[in-house]
Short mmCIF file of C-alpha atoms in Angstrom, two decimals:
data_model
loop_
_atom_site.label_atom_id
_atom_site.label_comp_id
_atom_site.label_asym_id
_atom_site.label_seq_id
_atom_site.Cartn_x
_atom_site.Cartn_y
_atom_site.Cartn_z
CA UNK A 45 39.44 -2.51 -33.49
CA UNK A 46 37.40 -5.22 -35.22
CA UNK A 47 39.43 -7.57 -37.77
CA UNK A 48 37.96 -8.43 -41.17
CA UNK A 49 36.56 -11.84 -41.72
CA UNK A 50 36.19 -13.86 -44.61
CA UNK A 51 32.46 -13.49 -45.39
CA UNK A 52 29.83 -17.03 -45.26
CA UNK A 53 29.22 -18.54 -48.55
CA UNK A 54 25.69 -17.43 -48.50
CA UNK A 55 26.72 -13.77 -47.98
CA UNK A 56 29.06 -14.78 -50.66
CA UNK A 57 26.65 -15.41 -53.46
CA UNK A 58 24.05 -12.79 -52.37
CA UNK A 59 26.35 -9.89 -52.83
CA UNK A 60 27.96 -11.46 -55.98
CA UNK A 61 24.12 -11.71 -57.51
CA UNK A 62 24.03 -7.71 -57.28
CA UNK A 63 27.09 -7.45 -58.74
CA UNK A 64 29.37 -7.03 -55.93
CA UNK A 65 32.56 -8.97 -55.23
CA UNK A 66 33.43 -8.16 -51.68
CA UNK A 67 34.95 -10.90 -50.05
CA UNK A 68 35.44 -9.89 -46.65
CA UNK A 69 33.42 -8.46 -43.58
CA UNK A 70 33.37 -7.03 -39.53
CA UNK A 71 31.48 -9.31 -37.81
CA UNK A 72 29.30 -7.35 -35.36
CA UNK A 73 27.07 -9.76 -34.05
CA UNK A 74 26.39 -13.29 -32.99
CA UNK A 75 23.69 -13.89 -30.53
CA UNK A 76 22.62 -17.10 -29.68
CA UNK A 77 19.33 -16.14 -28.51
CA UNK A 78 18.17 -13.59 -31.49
CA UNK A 79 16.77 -14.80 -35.15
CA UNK A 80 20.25 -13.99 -36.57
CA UNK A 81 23.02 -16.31 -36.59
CA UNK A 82 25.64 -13.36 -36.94
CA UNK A 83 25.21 -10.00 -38.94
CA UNK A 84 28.34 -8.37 -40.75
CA UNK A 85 29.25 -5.17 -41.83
CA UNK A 86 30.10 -4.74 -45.19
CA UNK A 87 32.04 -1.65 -46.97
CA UNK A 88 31.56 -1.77 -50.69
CA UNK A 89 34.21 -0.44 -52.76
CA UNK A 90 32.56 2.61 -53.57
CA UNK A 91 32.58 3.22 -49.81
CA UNK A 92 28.74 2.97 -49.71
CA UNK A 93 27.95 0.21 -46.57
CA UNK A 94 25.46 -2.72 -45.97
CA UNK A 95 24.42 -4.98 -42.88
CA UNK A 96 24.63 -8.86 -44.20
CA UNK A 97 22.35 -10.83 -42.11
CA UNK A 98 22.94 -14.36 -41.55
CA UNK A 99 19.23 -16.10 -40.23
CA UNK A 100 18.54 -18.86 -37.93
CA UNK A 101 17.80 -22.11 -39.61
CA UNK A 102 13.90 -21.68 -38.38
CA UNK A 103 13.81 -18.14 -40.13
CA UNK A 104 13.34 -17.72 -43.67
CA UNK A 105 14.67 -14.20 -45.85
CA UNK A 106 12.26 -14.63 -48.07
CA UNK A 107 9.12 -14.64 -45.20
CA UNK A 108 10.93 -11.78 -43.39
CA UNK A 109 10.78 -9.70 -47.16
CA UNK A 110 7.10 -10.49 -47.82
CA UNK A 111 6.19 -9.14 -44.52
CA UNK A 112 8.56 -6.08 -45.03
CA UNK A 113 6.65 -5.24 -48.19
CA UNK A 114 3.34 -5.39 -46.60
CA UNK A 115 4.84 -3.05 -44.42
CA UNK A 116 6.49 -0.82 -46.52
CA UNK A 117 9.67 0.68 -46.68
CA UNK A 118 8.91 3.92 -44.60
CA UNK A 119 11.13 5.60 -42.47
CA UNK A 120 11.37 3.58 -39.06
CA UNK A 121 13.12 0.14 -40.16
CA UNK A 122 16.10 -0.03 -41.80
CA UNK A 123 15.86 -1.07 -45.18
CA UNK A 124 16.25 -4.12 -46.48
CA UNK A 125 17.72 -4.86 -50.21
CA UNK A 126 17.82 -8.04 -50.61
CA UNK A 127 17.23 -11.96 -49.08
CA UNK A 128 17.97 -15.07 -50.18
CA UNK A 129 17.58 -18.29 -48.38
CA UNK A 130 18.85 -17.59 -44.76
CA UNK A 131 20.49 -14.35 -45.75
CA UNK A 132 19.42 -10.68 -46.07
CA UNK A 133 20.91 -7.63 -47.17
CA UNK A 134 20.28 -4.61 -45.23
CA UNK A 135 20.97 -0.60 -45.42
CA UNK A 136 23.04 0.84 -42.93
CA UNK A 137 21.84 3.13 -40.36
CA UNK A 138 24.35 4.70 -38.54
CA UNK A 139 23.14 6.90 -35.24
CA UNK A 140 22.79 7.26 -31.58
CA UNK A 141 21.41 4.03 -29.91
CA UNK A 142 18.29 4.76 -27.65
CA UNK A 143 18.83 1.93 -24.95
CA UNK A 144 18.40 4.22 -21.92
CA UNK A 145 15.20 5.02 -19.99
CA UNK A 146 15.56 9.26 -20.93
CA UNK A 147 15.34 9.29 -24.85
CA UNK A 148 15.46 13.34 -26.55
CA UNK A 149 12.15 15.12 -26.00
CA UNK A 150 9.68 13.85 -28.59
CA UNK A 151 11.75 10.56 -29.93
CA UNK A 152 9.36 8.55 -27.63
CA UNK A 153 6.46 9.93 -29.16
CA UNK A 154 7.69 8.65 -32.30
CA UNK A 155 8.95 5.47 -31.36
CA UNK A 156 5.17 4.53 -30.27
CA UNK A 157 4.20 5.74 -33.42
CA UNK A 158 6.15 3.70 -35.35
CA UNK A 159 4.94 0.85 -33.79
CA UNK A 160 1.25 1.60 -33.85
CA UNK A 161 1.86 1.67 -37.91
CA UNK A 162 3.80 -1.17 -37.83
CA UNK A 163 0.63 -2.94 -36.02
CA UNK A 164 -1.91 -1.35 -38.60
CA UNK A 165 -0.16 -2.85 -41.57
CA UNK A 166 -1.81 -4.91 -43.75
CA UNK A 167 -0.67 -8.39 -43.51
CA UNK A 168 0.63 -10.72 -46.46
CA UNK A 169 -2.61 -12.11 -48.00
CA UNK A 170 -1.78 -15.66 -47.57
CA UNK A 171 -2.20 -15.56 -43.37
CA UNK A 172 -5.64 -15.74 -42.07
CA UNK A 173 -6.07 -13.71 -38.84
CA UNK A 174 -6.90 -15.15 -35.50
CA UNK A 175 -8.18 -14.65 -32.24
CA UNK A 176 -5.09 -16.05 -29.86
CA UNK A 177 -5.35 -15.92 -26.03
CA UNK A 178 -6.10 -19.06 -25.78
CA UNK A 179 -2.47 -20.05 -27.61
CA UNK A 180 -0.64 -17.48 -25.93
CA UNK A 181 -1.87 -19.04 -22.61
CA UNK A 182 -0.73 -22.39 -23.64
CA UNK A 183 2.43 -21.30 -24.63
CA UNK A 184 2.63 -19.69 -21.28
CA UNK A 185 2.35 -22.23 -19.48
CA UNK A 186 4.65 -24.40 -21.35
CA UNK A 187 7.57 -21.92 -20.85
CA UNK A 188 6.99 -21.48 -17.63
CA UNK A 189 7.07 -25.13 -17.23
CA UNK A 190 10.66 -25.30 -18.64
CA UNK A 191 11.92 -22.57 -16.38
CA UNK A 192 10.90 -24.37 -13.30
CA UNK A 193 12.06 -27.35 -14.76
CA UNK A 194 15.78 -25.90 -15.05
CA UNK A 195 15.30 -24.62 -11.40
CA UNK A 196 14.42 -20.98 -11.80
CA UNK A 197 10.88 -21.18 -10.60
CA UNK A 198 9.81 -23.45 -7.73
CA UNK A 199 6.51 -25.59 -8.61
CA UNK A 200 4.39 -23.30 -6.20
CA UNK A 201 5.41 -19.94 -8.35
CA UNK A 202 5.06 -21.62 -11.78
CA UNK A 203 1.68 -22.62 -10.88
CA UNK A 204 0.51 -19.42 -9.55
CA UNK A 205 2.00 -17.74 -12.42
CA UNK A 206 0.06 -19.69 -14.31
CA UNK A 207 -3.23 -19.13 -11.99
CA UNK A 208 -2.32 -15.31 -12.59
CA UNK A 209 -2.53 -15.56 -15.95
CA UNK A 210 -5.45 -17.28 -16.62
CA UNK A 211 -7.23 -15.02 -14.48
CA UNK A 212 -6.40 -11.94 -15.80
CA UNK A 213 -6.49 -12.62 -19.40
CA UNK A 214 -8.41 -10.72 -21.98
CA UNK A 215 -11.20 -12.10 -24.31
CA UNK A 216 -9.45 -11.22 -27.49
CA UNK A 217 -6.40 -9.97 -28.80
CA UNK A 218 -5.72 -8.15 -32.56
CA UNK A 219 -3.32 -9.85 -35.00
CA UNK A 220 -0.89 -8.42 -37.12
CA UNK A 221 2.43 -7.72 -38.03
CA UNK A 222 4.48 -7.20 -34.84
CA UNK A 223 8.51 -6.97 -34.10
CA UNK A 224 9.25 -9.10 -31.30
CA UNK A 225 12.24 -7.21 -30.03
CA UNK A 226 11.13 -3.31 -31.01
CA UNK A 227 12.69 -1.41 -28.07
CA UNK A 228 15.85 1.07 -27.68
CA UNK A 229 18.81 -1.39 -27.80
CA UNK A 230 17.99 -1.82 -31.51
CA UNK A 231 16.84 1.56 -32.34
CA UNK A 232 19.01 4.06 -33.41
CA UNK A 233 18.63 7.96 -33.49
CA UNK A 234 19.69 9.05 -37.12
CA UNK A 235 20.46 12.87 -37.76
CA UNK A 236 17.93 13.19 -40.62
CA UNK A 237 15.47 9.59 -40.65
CA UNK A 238 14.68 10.15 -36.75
CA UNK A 239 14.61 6.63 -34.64
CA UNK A 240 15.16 4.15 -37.14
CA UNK A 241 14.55 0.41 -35.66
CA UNK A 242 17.80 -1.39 -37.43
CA UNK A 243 17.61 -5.43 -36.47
CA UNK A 244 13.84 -6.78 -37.77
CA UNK A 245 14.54 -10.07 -38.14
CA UNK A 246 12.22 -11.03 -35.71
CA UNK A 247 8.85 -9.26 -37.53
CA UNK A 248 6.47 -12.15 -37.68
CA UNK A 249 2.89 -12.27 -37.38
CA UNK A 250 1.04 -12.74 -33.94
CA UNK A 251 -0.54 -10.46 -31.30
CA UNK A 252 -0.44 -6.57 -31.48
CA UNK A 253 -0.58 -6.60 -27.27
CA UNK A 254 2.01 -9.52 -26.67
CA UNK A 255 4.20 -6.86 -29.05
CA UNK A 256 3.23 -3.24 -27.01
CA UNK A 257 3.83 -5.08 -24.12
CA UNK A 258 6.99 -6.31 -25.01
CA UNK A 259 8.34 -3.21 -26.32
CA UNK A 260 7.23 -1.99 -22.68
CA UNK A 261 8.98 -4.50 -20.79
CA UNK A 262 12.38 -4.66 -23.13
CA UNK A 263 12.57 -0.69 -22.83
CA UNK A 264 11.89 0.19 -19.23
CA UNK A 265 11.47 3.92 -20.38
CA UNK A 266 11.27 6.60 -17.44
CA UNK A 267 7.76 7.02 -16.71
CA UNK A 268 7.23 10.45 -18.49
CA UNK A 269 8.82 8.92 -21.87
CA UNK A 270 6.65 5.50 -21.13
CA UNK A 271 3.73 7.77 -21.05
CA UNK A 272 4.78 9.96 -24.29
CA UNK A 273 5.37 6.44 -26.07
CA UNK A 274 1.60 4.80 -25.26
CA UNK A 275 0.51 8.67 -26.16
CA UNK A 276 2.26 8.34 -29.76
CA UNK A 277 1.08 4.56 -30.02
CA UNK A 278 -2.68 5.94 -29.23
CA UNK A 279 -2.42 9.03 -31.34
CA UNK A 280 -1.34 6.94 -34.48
CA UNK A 281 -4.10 4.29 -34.22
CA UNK A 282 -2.44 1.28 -32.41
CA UNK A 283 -4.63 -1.53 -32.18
CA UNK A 284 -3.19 -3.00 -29.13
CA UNK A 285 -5.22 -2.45 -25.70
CA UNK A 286 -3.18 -0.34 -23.07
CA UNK A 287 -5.79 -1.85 -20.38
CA UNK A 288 -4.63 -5.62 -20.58
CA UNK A 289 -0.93 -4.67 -20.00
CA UNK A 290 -0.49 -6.40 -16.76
CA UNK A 291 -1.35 -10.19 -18.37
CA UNK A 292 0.51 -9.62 -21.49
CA UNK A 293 3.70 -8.30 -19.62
CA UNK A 294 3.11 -11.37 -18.12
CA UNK A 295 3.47 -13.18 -21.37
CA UNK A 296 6.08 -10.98 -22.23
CA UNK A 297 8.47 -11.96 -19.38
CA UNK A 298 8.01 -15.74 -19.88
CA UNK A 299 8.32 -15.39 -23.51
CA UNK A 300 11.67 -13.48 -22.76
CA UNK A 301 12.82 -16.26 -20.01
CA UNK A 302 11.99 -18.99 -22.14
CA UNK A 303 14.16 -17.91 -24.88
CA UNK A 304 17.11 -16.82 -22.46
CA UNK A 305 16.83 -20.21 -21.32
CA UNK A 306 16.93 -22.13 -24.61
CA UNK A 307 19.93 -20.20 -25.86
CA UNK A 308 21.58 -20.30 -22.51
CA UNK A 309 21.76 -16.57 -22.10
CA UNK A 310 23.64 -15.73 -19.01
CA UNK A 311 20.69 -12.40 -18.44
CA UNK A 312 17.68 -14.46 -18.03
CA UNK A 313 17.60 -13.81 -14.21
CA UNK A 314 16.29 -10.28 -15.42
CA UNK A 315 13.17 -12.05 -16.90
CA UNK A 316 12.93 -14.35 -13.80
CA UNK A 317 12.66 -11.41 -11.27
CA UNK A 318 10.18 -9.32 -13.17
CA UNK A 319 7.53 -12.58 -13.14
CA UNK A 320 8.26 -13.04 -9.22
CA UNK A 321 7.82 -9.24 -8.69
CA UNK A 322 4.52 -9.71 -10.54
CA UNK A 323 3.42 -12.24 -8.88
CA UNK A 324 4.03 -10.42 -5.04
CA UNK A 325 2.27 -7.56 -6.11
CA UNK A 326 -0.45 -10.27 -7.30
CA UNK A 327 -0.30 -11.56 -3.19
CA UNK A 328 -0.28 -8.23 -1.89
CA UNK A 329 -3.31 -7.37 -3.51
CA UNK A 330 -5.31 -10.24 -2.63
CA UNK A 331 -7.50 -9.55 0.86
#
């Protein structure tokens, strides 16, 4: 049984500019190592209920609403009312989290679908689209840099990670709107609204394939489901490339180390094994 909590100040004087003077909260989250500081729920007193999202200092409501209205308030993200500063208002979604590898028949589908029209939205005018492999492979090989600097690589594997990398890696990559952290531990199955994705703080712009292969790696789906998701991603017009998989789960693994590591999260030895199993199928297949 969760206690009430005395709401932030910034929750405070968000709810009180739409006219509602709830004071108190259940605090339901507060990871370290996401783009919210803590998120609350809030029961109005007309019973009606709303997620209040407190942001990281480096995330910005208003940002995270301009890309939500490029995207549109379709079924597939929970909605979001309001934002102010480093706080957002959210609808509630209640439903059946999807964090296992068997989802229903057809809610895979769907969840791929969702994404491909996340990836095909049209972006906020103001950001100029470009080609990043060459970034992402910098990046790269800064975090994996920092992991073998806090002792989870040796010097041999970071290197050959980073040899992996640059010699699988694609020409080009599509930009657009992506998620970040679209998989089934923040999905939800509603009883009317289908899968409905409910934390989005972390929609930002960047590469299409870095986010399919993300999803992929965050929501290691049972292989018929993994199938029926790239189907529905396919089917709906995702711009991502299913063929370059292997280097952006790559990307995808240090991405997800790095940030394990800078928000001391006690499950990036997850992360860690998937880029060493990578890398000995990488040996094994070299003559």
């Amino acid at each position: 049984m969760h206690t009430p909590t005395l709401l932030p100040t910034e929750v405070l004087d968000l709810l009180a500019v739409h006219g509602e003077q709830v004071t108190h909260g259940i605090q339901i989250t507060a990871r370290k190592w996401a783009s919210a500081k803590a998120a609350y729920r809030v029961v109005l007193p007309d019973g009606r209920q709303l997620k209040a999202r407190v942001l990281l200092e480096s995330v910005s409501a208003e940002g995270l609403l301009l890309l939500r209205e490029s995207v549109g308030y379709r079924n597939g993200f929970a909605s979001v009312i309001a934002g102010s500063g480093r706080c957002l208002l959210e609808e509630w979604v209640t439903g059946e989290p999807l964090d296992g590898p068997f989802p229903p028949p057809g809610v895979a589908e769907t969840c791929g679908r969702i994404l491909a029209q996340l990836h095909r939205s049209r972006m906020p005018d103001l950001t100029a689209p470009t080609t990043r492999v060459a970034d992402e492979l910098a990046l790269c090989r800064s975090r994996l840099g920092a992991i073998e600097r806090a002792g989870w690589l040796t010097p041999r594997e970071a290197n050959d990670l980073v040899s992996l990398a640059e010699s699988s890696a694609p020409a080009r990559t599509e930009v657009g709107i992506i998620h970040l952290d679209y998989c089934g531990e923040n999905i939800v199955l509603h009883p009317e609204k289908g899968p409905v994705c409910i934390d989005n703080e972390t929609m930002q712009i960047g590469s299409v394939d870095l986010d399919l292969a993300r999803s992929l790696r965050r929501w290691p789906l049972a292989p018929p489901a993994r199938g029926d998701f790239l189907r529905g991603y396919s089917w709906a017009g995702g711009p991502a490339d299913a063929s370059s998989l292997p280097f952006w789960g790559l990307m995808a693994e240090a991405l997800s180390a790095e940030i394990r590591l800078r928000y001391d999260n006690p499950r990036i030895d997850a992360p860690v094994t998937a880029l060493r199993t990578m890398l000995a199928l990488a040996r094994a297949e070299k003559p």
